[in-house]
Amino acid sequence: MPTALAFDVFGTVVDWRSSVIRELTEFGVEHGISRDWAAFADEWRGGYAPAMDRVRRGELPWTRIDDLHRMALVEMLAAAGVEVADNDVNHLNRAWHRLDPWPDSVEGLTRLKRRFVITTLSNGNVSLLTNMAKRAGLPWDCVISAELFRHYKPDAEAYLGCADLLGVQPAQLMLVAAHPNDLRAARANGLMTAYVARPREHGPDQQPDRVDDGEFDFTATDFLDLADRLGA
Amino acid sequence: MPTALAFDVFGTVVDWRSSVIRELTEFGVEHGISRDWAAFADEWRGGYAPAMDRVRRGELPWTRIDDLHRMALVEMLAAAGVEVADNDVNHLNRAWHRLDPWPDSVEGLTRLKRRFVITTLSNGNVSLLTNMAKRAGLPWDCVISAELFRHYKPDAEAYLGCADLLGVQPAQLMLVAAHPNDLRAARANGLMTAYVARPREHGPDQQPDRVDDGEFDFTATDFLDLADRLGA
């Protein structure tokens, strides 16, 4: 059994897509603008991995997610012909601080916290993760972010840095994530791994992940199932 | 009013002296050793500022508090003629992860958390602060440590780095501490300041701090009084 659990956040703990669509819809109502907000949310999220990869390759200096999100948002609003004040752009950009958890997240984390140290290990910046947890009631023992290492997952520094900050060996730390690629990188760096399926992260038409039997140490349908499997 | 409160921890949130004496006494009973444990605790703590200053001056590379504590402990045990296994030294060294809060700390923090983002800003390392909070029920929104900046307080990097991670301006962040020197350094870097008296931190014979009227933004007798003054 691990000593500590590190959780991927976007998609694993929180339902970013429904939450961002909700925020965009509110934004549209407030400003009298009608667009396909689901497509807008998917495009916004779609720019995230390529932007982080530019940071990972050194084409951009270290840039936190709030700023990567804002750069994409400004371009997308311009392309959609939407003109609003800077303050409104800032508020909308912080939609990512106001994401709602999946229905099982708070109860599952609360149970897991009794037995394990539980932390975030997210590419989201510290203030984003902190504000999100405060609003949603996510009971983290601490908030660890790629920002602390200036290396985005799947860079090794993020996984190993998390173990180092927690004062545990990589093999005593288990990454919990809904994304096989994140888990494979964690495993390559010596961490334990738990895959939790989130089949609606990308909406109703999502293709299932391809995960081999026994590829990860644990596989669970949600955080309550994970707590059961870990005896928490 | 500030947006976020950053708390010094040793002495401000937790009663390190009584807790370390308790741990040393338990250690003595377990190993059949009798010493003046109060004096031992004071000497252990007394080595802390000079050791950090060696790091701050660059005479030592970055070294986390757990390791500074252990270096001092090994020397002190040798000087006291105490020989125990490495595992026992490690357990005793982690006494600093098991410090008890002052009687008002948990209730006061719980009230303050409703209105403000509350974080640690301590020279203690992340795992120490995380384990302490978990054991004592300290309800931090996040855990920020000098370790994240590789600069101990009162270096500017610690105060400014904390504001940066929280995504606030220094003037929106208030340091809460029982130590005027810490507060003065925070103020010099643009933070707001709240002094909370902890007249028994160093035991019954402690001399009162010298604090000028109006020197800090707030002065409180404990965290409940601070919550009253901040309307939380």
Short mmCIF file of C-alpha atoms in Angstrom, two decimals:
data_model
loop_
_atom_site.label_atom_id
_atom_site.label_comp_id
_atom_site.label_asym_id
_atom_site.label_seq_id
_atom_site.Cartn_x
_atom_site.Cartn_y
_atom_site.Cartn_z
CA MET A 1 0.00 0.00 0.00
CA PRO A 2 1.19 3.55 -0.66
CA THR A 3 1.71 6.16 2.06
CA ALA A 4 0.38 9.07 0.05
CA LEU A 5 -1.98 9.59 -2.88
CA ALA A 6 -1.40 12.32 -5.47
CA PHE A 7 -4.41 13.22 -7.61
CA ASP A 8 -4.55 14.54 -11.09
CA VAL A 9 -7.30 17.17 -10.93
CA PHE A 10 -8.79 18.32 -14.27
CA GLY A 11 -11.07 15.49 -15.36
CA THR A 12 -10.07 13.19 -12.50
CA VAL A 13 -11.43 15.18 -9.53
CA VAL A 14 -13.47 17.88 -11.27
CA ASP A 15 -15.79 17.90 -14.27
CA TRP A 16 -14.09 20.76 -16.14
CA ARG A 17 -16.26 20.47 -19.26
CA SER A 18 -19.70 20.90 -17.69
CA SER A 19 -18.34 23.59 -15.39
CA VAL A 20 -16.72 25.63 -18.16
CA ILE A 21 -19.82 25.33 -20.35
CA ARG A 22 -21.88 26.59 -17.38
CA GLU A 23 -19.51 29.55 -16.91
CA LEU A 24 -19.49 30.37 -20.64
CA THR A 25 -23.29 30.21 -20.75
CA GLU A 26 -23.53 32.63 -17.80
CA PHE A 27 -21.01 34.89 -19.55
CA GLY A 28 -23.11 34.78 -22.72
CA VAL A 29 -26.33 35.65 -20.90
CA GLU A 30 -24.65 38.51 -19.05
CA HIS A 31 -23.22 40.00 -22.24
CA GLY A 32 -26.10 39.11 -24.55
CA ILE A 33 -23.92 36.84 -26.70
CA SER A 34 -24.95 33.49 -28.11
CA ARG A 35 -22.37 30.97 -29.31
CA ASP A 36 -21.83 27.18 -29.29
CA TRP A 37 -20.38 27.20 -25.78
CA ALA A 38 -19.76 23.46 -25.67
CA ALA A 39 -17.55 23.72 -28.76
CA PHE A 40 -15.91 26.82 -27.27
CA ALA A 41 -15.13 24.90 -24.05
CA ASP A 42 -13.67 21.98 -26.01
CA GLU A 43 -11.53 24.29 -28.11
CA TRP A 44 -10.31 26.14 -25.00
CA ARG A 45 -9.35 22.89 -23.35
CA GLY A 46 -7.89 21.62 -26.62
CA GLY A 47 -5.30 24.39 -26.63
CA TYR A 48 -4.01 23.35 -23.24
CA ALA A 49 -1.76 20.40 -24.08
CA PRO A 50 -0.07 22.10 -27.08
CA ALA A 51 0.57 25.25 -24.97
CA MET A 52 2.11 23.21 -22.15
CA ASP A 53 4.18 21.30 -24.66
CA ARG A 54 5.63 24.61 -25.88
CA VAL A 55 6.69 25.31 -22.29
CA ARG A 56 8.02 21.76 -21.89
CA ARG A 57 10.12 22.09 -25.05
CA GLY A 58 11.46 25.47 -23.92
CA GLU A 59 9.77 27.44 -26.72
CA LEU A 60 7.98 29.45 -24.05
CA PRO A 61 9.49 30.39 -20.68
CA TRP A 62 7.72 28.99 -17.62
CA THR A 63 4.11 30.16 -17.88
CA ARG A 64 1.41 29.18 -15.42
CA ILE A 65 -1.86 27.65 -16.59
CA ASP A 66 -3.86 30.78 -15.70
CA ASP A 67 -1.75 32.68 -18.22
CA LEU A 68 -1.86 29.93 -20.87
CA HIS A 69 -5.65 29.83 -20.48
CA ARG A 70 -5.87 33.59 -20.82
CA MET A 71 -3.72 33.73 -23.97
CA ALA A 72 -5.99 31.13 -25.60
CA LEU A 73 -9.15 32.84 -24.37
CA VAL A 74 -8.17 36.23 -25.77
CA GLU A 75 -7.51 34.69 -29.19
CA MET A 76 -10.74 32.71 -29.16
CA LEU A 77 -12.88 35.70 -28.12
CA ALA A 78 -11.32 37.77 -30.88
CA ALA A 79 -11.95 35.02 -33.43
CA ALA A 80 -15.57 34.80 -32.24
CA GLY A 81 -15.99 38.57 -32.56
CA VAL A 82 -16.63 39.00 -28.84
CA GLU A 83 -15.42 42.27 -27.31
CA VAL A 84 -15.59 42.68 -23.53
CA ALA A 85 -13.61 44.56 -20.87
CA ASP A 86 -10.38 43.14 -19.45
CA ASN A 87 -12.07 42.55 -16.08
CA ASP A 88 -14.69 40.40 -17.75
CA VAL A 89 -11.99 38.40 -19.55
CA ASN A 90 -10.21 37.91 -16.20
CA HIS A 91 -13.39 36.74 -14.49
CA LEU A 92 -14.18 34.32 -17.31
CA ASN A 93 -10.61 33.05 -17.36
CA ARG A 94 -10.96 32.17 -13.69
CA ALA A 95 -13.79 29.80 -14.58
CA TRP A 96 -11.03 27.20 -14.19
CA HIS A 97 -10.85 28.14 -10.47
CA ARG A 98 -14.58 27.38 -10.15
CA LEU A 99 -14.84 23.84 -11.49
CA ASP A 100 -17.30 21.48 -9.85
CA PRO A 101 -16.20 18.08 -8.51
CA TRP A 102 -17.61 14.81 -9.80
CA PRO A 103 -20.44 13.64 -7.50
CA ASP A 104 -18.21 11.09 -5.69
CA SER A 105 -15.11 13.28 -5.31
CA VAL A 106 -15.64 14.98 -1.94
CA GLU A 107 -16.94 11.88 -0.18
CA GLY A 108 -14.27 9.67 -1.72
CA LEU A 109 -11.43 12.06 -0.84
CA THR A 110 -12.76 12.43 2.69
CA ARG A 111 -12.62 8.66 3.14
CA LEU A 112 -9.19 8.33 1.51
CA LYS A 113 -7.83 11.15 3.67
CA ARG A 114 -8.44 9.09 6.81
CA ARG A 115 -5.89 6.54 5.71
CA PHE A 116 -3.52 8.38 3.36
CA VAL A 117 -1.91 11.75 2.87
CA ILE A 118 -3.83 13.19 -0.08
CA THR A 119 -2.47 15.91 -2.33
CA THR A 120 -3.10 17.40 -5.73
CA LEU A 121 -0.50 16.78 -8.41
CA SER A 122 -1.86 18.92 -11.18
CA ASN A 123 -0.62 21.12 -13.97
CA GLY A 124 -2.98 23.78 -12.60
CA ASN A 125 -1.22 26.53 -10.68
CA VAL A 126 -1.30 26.72 -6.88
CA SER A 127 -3.81 29.56 -6.64
CA LEU A 128 -6.15 27.86 -9.12
CA LEU A 129 -6.03 24.60 -7.13
CA THR A 130 -6.39 26.41 -3.81
CA ASN A 131 -9.37 28.48 -4.91
CA MET A 132 -10.99 25.44 -6.49
CA ALA A 133 -10.58 23.35 -3.34
CA LYS A 134 -11.96 26.11 -1.13
CA ARG A 135 -15.06 26.58 -3.28
CA ALA A 136 -15.70 22.87 -3.85
CA GLY A 137 -14.76 21.59 -0.37
CA LEU A 138 -11.95 19.32 -1.58
CA PRO A 139 -10.18 18.25 1.63
CA TRP A 140 -6.55 18.14 0.46
CA ASP A 141 -3.80 17.70 3.02
CA CYS A 142 -1.65 19.93 0.82
CA VAL A 143 -1.67 21.49 -2.64
CA ILE A 144 1.16 20.42 -4.94
CA SER A 145 1.36 21.75 -8.48
CA ALA A 146 3.66 21.51 -11.48
CA GLU A 147 4.17 25.23 -10.82
CA LEU A 148 6.36 24.34 -7.82
CA PHE A 149 8.78 22.48 -10.08
CA ARG A 150 8.36 24.63 -13.18
CA HIS A 151 7.87 21.39 -15.04
CA TYR A 152 4.54 20.23 -16.39
CA LYS A 153 3.50 16.61 -16.24
CA PRO A 154 4.49 14.30 -17.85
CA ASP A 155 8.01 15.63 -17.09
CA ALA A 156 9.75 13.44 -14.51
CA GLU A 157 10.44 16.45 -12.27
CA ALA A 158 6.76 16.76 -11.41
CA TYR A 159 6.33 13.17 -10.18
CA LEU A 160 9.67 12.97 -8.39
CA GLY A 161 9.34 16.47 -6.98
CA CYS A 162 5.98 15.56 -5.46
CA ALA A 163 7.46 12.54 -3.67
CA ASP A 164 10.39 14.64 -2.48
CA LEU A 165 8.16 17.36 -1.01
CA LEU A 166 6.08 14.73 0.78
CA GLY A 167 9.22 13.11 2.17
CA VAL A 168 8.42 9.69 0.68
CA GLN A 169 10.06 7.41 -1.85
CA PRO A 170 8.46 7.35 -5.33
CA ALA A 171 7.26 3.79 -4.65
CA GLN A 172 5.36 5.03 -1.57
CA LEU A 173 3.40 7.52 -3.66
CA MET A 174 0.46 6.58 -5.87
CA LEU A 175 -0.82 8.77 -8.68
CA VAL A 176 -4.60 8.66 -9.11
CA ALA A 177 -5.70 9.80 -12.55
CA ALA A 178 -8.28 9.30 -15.27
CA HIS A 179 -5.60 9.58 -17.97
CA PRO A 180 -3.45 6.59 -18.96
CA ASN A 181 -0.63 8.80 -20.31
CA ASP A 182 -0.23 10.57 -16.97
CA LEU A 183 -0.23 7.22 -15.15
CA ARG A 184 2.31 5.68 -17.55
CA ALA A 185 4.71 8.56 -16.93
CA ALA A 186 4.22 8.23 -13.17
CA ARG A 187 4.92 4.51 -13.37
CA ALA A 188 8.04 5.10 -15.46
CA ASN A 189 9.28 7.25 -12.58
CA GLY A 190 8.65 4.58 -9.97
CA LEU A 191 5.28 5.68 -8.58
CA MET A 192 2.35 3.38 -7.94
CA THR A 193 -0.70 4.04 -10.13
CA ALA A 194 -4.49 3.99 -9.82
CA TYR A 195 -6.70 4.49 -12.87
CA VAL A 196 -10.16 5.91 -12.25
CA ALA A 197 -12.47 5.93 -15.27
CA ARG A 198 -14.23 9.23 -16.01
CA PRO A 199 -16.16 8.22 -19.13
CA ARG A 200 -17.96 11.58 -19.46
CA GLU A 201 -14.98 13.91 -19.02
CA HIS A 202 -15.13 14.88 -22.69
CA GLY A 203 -18.90 14.72 -22.98
CA PRO A 204 -21.41 12.08 -24.07
CA ASP A 205 -19.48 10.89 -27.15
CA GLN A 206 -16.16 10.12 -25.45
CA GLN A 207 -14.25 7.06 -26.66
CA PRO A 208 -13.24 4.73 -23.80
CA ASP A 209 -9.57 4.70 -22.77
CA ARG A 210 -7.53 1.69 -23.82
CA VAL A 211 -6.07 0.24 -20.63
CA ASP A 212 -4.50 -3.21 -20.49
CA ASP A 213 -5.48 -5.61 -17.71
CA GLY A 214 -3.08 -5.21 -14.83
CA GLU A 215 -1.40 -2.21 -16.43
CA PHE A 216 -1.97 -0.13 -13.28
CA ASP A 217 -1.83 -1.15 -9.62
CA PHE A 218 -5.52 -0.32 -9.11
CA THR A 219 -8.45 0.35 -11.41
CA ALA A 220 -11.62 1.89 -10.03
CA THR A 221 -14.93 3.18 -11.31
CA ASP A 222 -14.90 6.24 -9.03
CA PHE A 223 -13.33 7.49 -5.77
CA LEU A 224 -15.73 5.52 -3.57
CA ASP A 225 -14.75 2.34 -5.39
CA LEU A 226 -11.09 3.35 -5.01
CA ALA A 227 -11.60 3.87 -1.26
CA ASP A 228 -13.14 0.41 -1.02
CA ARG A 229 -10.23 -1.14 -2.89
CA LEU A 230 -7.69 0.63 -0.66
CA GLY A 231 -9.50 -0.26 2.55
CA ALA A 232 -10.21 3.39 3.40
CA MET B 1 -8.73 43.98 4.54
CA PRO B 2 -6.41 41.35 3.08
CA THR B 3 -7.50 38.60 0.70
CA ALA B 4 -5.29 35.91 2.20
CA LEU B 5 -3.65 35.20 5.56
CA ALA B 6 -0.24 33.50 5.79
CA PHE B 7 0.61 32.04 9.18
CA ASP B 8 3.93 31.55 10.80
CA VAL B 9 3.62 28.14 12.44
CA PHE B 10 6.21 27.28 15.14
CA GLY B 11 5.14 29.26 18.19
CA THR B 12 2.32 31.07 16.41
CA VAL B 13 0.02 28.12 15.60
CA VAL B 14 1.62 25.31 17.60
CA ASP B 15 3.17 25.08 21.06
CA TRP B 16 6.46 23.54 19.97
CA ARG B 17 8.07 23.66 23.42
CA SER B 18 5.49 21.68 25.40
CA SER B 19 5.12 19.26 22.51
CA VAL B 20 8.85 18.60 22.11
CA ILE B 21 9.27 18.20 25.88
CA ARG B 22 6.43 15.66 25.81
CA GLU B 23 8.09 13.76 22.95
CA LEU B 24 11.49 13.83 24.65
CA THR B 25 9.96 12.61 27.90
CA GLU B 26 8.29 9.71 26.07
CA PHE B 27 11.60 8.96 24.38
CA GLY B 28 13.33 8.96 27.77
CA VAL B 29 10.80 6.60 29.33
CA GLU B 30 11.02 4.22 26.36
CA HIS B 31 14.81 4.09 26.46
CA GLY B 32 15.21 4.34 30.23
CA ILE B 33 17.08 7.65 29.99
CA SER B 34 16.59 10.62 32.30
CA ARG B 35 17.74 14.11 31.30
CA ASP B 36 16.58 17.72 31.68
CA TRP B 37 14.25 17.48 28.69
CA ALA B 38 13.05 21.08 28.93
CA ALA B 39 16.63 22.30 28.62
CA PHE B 40 17.20 19.78 25.81
CA ALA B 41 14.14 21.13 23.94
CA ASP B 42 15.31 24.70 24.34
CA GLU B 43 18.79 23.86 23.13
CA TRP B 44 17.38 21.96 20.15
CA ARG B 45 15.21 24.91 19.20
CA GLY B 46 18.06 27.29 19.94
CA GLY B 47 20.17 25.75 17.19
CA TYR B 48 17.49 26.43 14.61
CA ALA B 49 18.02 30.11 13.79
CA PRO B 50 21.84 29.83 13.53
CA ALA B 51 21.52 26.78 11.27
CA MET B 52 19.06 28.57 8.99
CA ASP B 53 21.31 31.61 8.94
CA ARG B 54 24.13 29.41 7.66
CA VAL B 55 21.84 28.40 4.79
CA ARG B 56 20.74 31.99 4.24
CA ARG B 57 24.37 33.16 4.02
CA GLY B 58 25.22 30.36 1.60
CA GLU B 59 27.59 28.56 4.01
CA LEU B 60 25.34 25.51 3.71
CA PRO B 61 23.52 24.48 0.54
CA TRP B 62 19.74 24.42 0.75
CA THR B 63 18.89 22.09 3.64
CA ARG B 64 15.35 21.45 4.83
CA ILE B 65 14.42 21.89 8.48
CA ASP B 66 14.01 18.15 9.04
CA ASP B 67 17.67 17.73 8.15
CA LEU B 68 18.82 20.75 10.18
CA HIS B 69 16.90 19.36 13.15
CA ARG B 70 18.47 15.95 12.69
CA MET B 71 22.03 17.29 12.47
CA ALA B 72 21.50 19.16 15.76
CA LEU B 73 19.80 16.19 17.39
CA VAL B 74 22.60 13.77 16.56
CA GLU B 75 25.16 16.15 18.08
CA MET B 76 23.08 16.75 21.20
CA LEU B 77 22.41 13.05 21.78
CA ALA B 78 26.13 12.33 21.44
CA ALA B 79 26.98 15.15 23.87
CA ALA B 80 24.41 13.77 26.33
CA GLY B 81 25.87 10.27 26.03
CA VAL B 82 22.68 8.83 24.56
CA GLU B 83 23.09 5.99 22.07
CA VAL B 84 20.05 4.73 20.19
CA ALA B 85 19.34 3.18 16.79
CA ASP B 86 18.96 5.35 13.70
CA ASN B 87 15.25 4.54 13.50
CA ASP B 88 14.77 5.90 17.02
CA VAL B 89 16.64 9.08 16.11
CA ASN B 90 14.42 9.45 13.04
CA HIS B 91 11.26 8.97 15.07
CA LEU B 92 12.39 11.48 17.70
CA ASN B 93 13.42 13.96 15.01
CA ARG B 94 9.92 13.81 13.63
CA ALA B 95 8.62 15.12 16.96
CA TRP B 96 8.48 18.39 15.02
CA HIS B 97 5.80 16.82 12.79
CA ARG B 98 3.72 16.07 15.89
CA LEU B 99 3.42 19.47 17.56
CA ASP B 100 0.17 20.35 19.29
CA PRO B 101 -1.73 23.52 18.44
CA TRP B 102 -2.45 26.25 20.96
CA PRO B 103 -5.95 25.79 22.41
CA ASP B 104 -7.47 28.51 20.19
CA SER B 105 -5.71 27.58 16.93
CA VAL B 106 -8.11 25.11 15.29
CA GLU B 107 -11.26 27.06 16.16
CA GLY B 108 -9.68 30.37 15.19
CA LEU B 109 -8.37 29.06 11.87
CA THR B 110 -11.72 27.47 11.09
CA ARG B 111 -13.41 30.86 11.57
CA LEU B 112 -10.76 32.74 9.60
CA LYS B 113 -10.96 30.22 6.75
CA ARG B 114 -14.57 31.19 6.11
CA ARG B 115 -13.55 34.68 5.09
CA PHE B 116 -9.93 34.39 3.91
CA VAL B 117 -7.62 32.02 2.09
CA ILE B 118 -5.43 30.65 4.89
CA THR B 119 -2.00 29.18 4.30
CA THR B 120 1.11 28.34 6.25
CA LEU B 121 4.20 30.44 5.57
CA SER B 122 6.73 28.59 7.65
CA ASN B 123 10.37 27.66 7.55
CA GLY B 124 9.24 24.11 8.27
CA ASN B 125 9.36 21.85 5.21
CA VAL B 126 6.24 20.83 3.31
CA SER B 127 6.05 17.28 4.66
CA LEU B 128 6.51 18.50 8.25
CA LEU B 129 3.71 21.06 7.85
CA THR B 130 1.46 18.56 6.05
CA ASN B 131 1.90 15.84 8.66
CA MET B 132 1.43 18.34 11.47
CA ALA B 133 -1.79 19.69 9.97
CA LYS B 134 -3.17 16.22 9.40
CA ARG B 135 -2.51 15.13 12.98
CA ALA B 136 -3.67 18.37 14.61
CA GLY B 137 -6.64 19.12 12.34
CA LEU B 138 -5.30 22.46 11.10
CA PRO B 139 -7.64 23.38 8.21
CA TRP B 140 -5.20 25.07 5.80
CA ASP B 141 -6.35 25.93 2.30
CA CYS B 142 -2.81 25.16 1.15
CA VAL B 143 0.63 24.49 2.58
CA ILE B 144 3.33 27.00 1.63
CA SER B 145 6.84 26.63 2.97
CA ALA B 146 10.21 28.34 2.64
CA GLU B 147 11.22 25.02 1.07
CA LEU B 148 9.31 25.98 -2.08
CA PHE B 149 11.52 29.04 -2.57
CA ARG B 150 14.72 27.62 -1.11
CA HIS B 151 14.86 30.78 0.95
CA TYR B 152 14.19 30.90 4.67
CA LYS B 153 12.30 33.76 6.26
CA PRO B 154 13.19 36.56 6.73
CA ASP B 155 14.52 36.48 3.13
CA ALA B 156 12.29 38.54 0.84
CA GLU B 157 11.81 35.59 -1.52
CA ALA B 158 9.68 33.76 1.05
CA TYR B 159 7.17 36.60 1.56
CA LEU B 160 6.98 37.62 -2.09
CA GLY B 161 6.96 34.01 -3.28
CA CYS B 162 3.96 33.27 -1.06
CA ALA B 163 1.98 36.17 -2.55
CA ASP B 164 2.97 35.09 -6.06
CA LEU B 165 1.82 31.49 -5.55
CA LEU B 166 -1.49 32.72 -4.15
CA GLY B 167 -1.95 35.04 -7.13
CA VAL B 168 -2.29 38.16 -4.94
CA GLN B 169 -0.34 41.40 -4.55
CA PRO B 170 1.87 41.59 -1.42
CA ALA B 171 -0.50 44.23 0.01
CA GLN B 172 -3.39 41.74 -0.25
CA LEU B 173 -1.55 39.20 1.91
CA MET B 174 -1.27 39.46 5.69
CA LEU B 175 1.35 37.61 7.71
CA VAL B 176 0.11 36.43 11.11
CA ALA B 177 2.94 35.75 13.53
CA ALA B 178 3.96 35.84 17.19
CA HIS B 179 7.41 37.15 16.25
CA PRO B 180 8.02 40.85 15.61
CA ASN B 181 11.11 40.17 13.46
CA ASP B 182 9.15 38.02 11.04
CA LEU B 183 6.42 40.65 10.85
CA ARG B 184 8.89 43.47 10.29
CA ALA B 185 10.44 41.63 7.36
CA ALA B 186 6.99 40.93 5.91
CA ARG B 187 6.06 44.60 6.23
CA ALA B 188 9.32 45.67 4.57
CA ASN B 189 8.22 43.55 1.60
CA GLY B 190 4.79 45.17 1.38
CA LEU B 191 2.66 42.63 3.25
CA MET B 192 0.06 43.49 5.87
CA THR B 193 0.87 42.25 9.37
CA ALA B 194 -0.96 40.85 12.39
CA TYR B 195 0.85 40.25 15.67
CA VAL B 196 -0.58 37.55 17.93
CA ALA B 197 0.98 37.35 21.39
CA ARG B 198 2.09 33.89 22.51
CA PRO B 199 3.52 34.76 25.92
CA ARG B 200 4.29 31.15 26.88
CA GLU B 201 6.00 30.03 23.65
CA HIS B 202 9.35 29.89 25.43
CA GLY B 203 7.96 28.72 28.76
CA PRO B 204 6.90 30.44 31.98
CA ASP B 205 9.82 32.87 32.19
CA GLN B 206 9.50 34.40 28.73
CA GLN B 207 10.15 38.13 28.42
CA PRO B 208 7.35 40.00 26.63
CA ASP B 209 8.00 41.17 23.05
CA ARG B 210 8.58 44.87 22.54
CA VAL B 211 6.01 46.02 20.01
CA ASP B 212 5.27 49.70 19.38
CA ASP B 213 1.68 50.90 19.30
CA GLY B 214 0.40 50.80 15.75
CA GLU B 215 3.52 49.03 14.52
CA PHE B 216 1.44 46.26 12.95
CA ASP B 217 -1.92 46.44 11.19
CA PHE B 218 -3.56 44.24 13.81
CA THR B 219 -2.61 43.05 17.29
CA ALA B 220 -4.51 40.19 18.90
CA THR B 221 -4.33 38.07 22.03
CA ASP B 222 -5.10 34.83 20.16
CA PHE B 223 -6.70 33.56 16.93
CA LEU B 224 -10.26 34.00 18.24
CA ASP B 225 -9.51 37.61 19.05
CA LEU B 226 -7.94 37.97 15.59
CA ALA B 227 -11.08 36.51 13.98
CA ASP B 228 -13.18 39.03 15.92
CA ARG B 229 -11.00 41.89 14.76
CA LEU B 230 -11.14 40.74 11.13
CA GLY B 231 -14.90 40.20 11.20
CA ALA B 232 -14.57 36.46 10.56
#
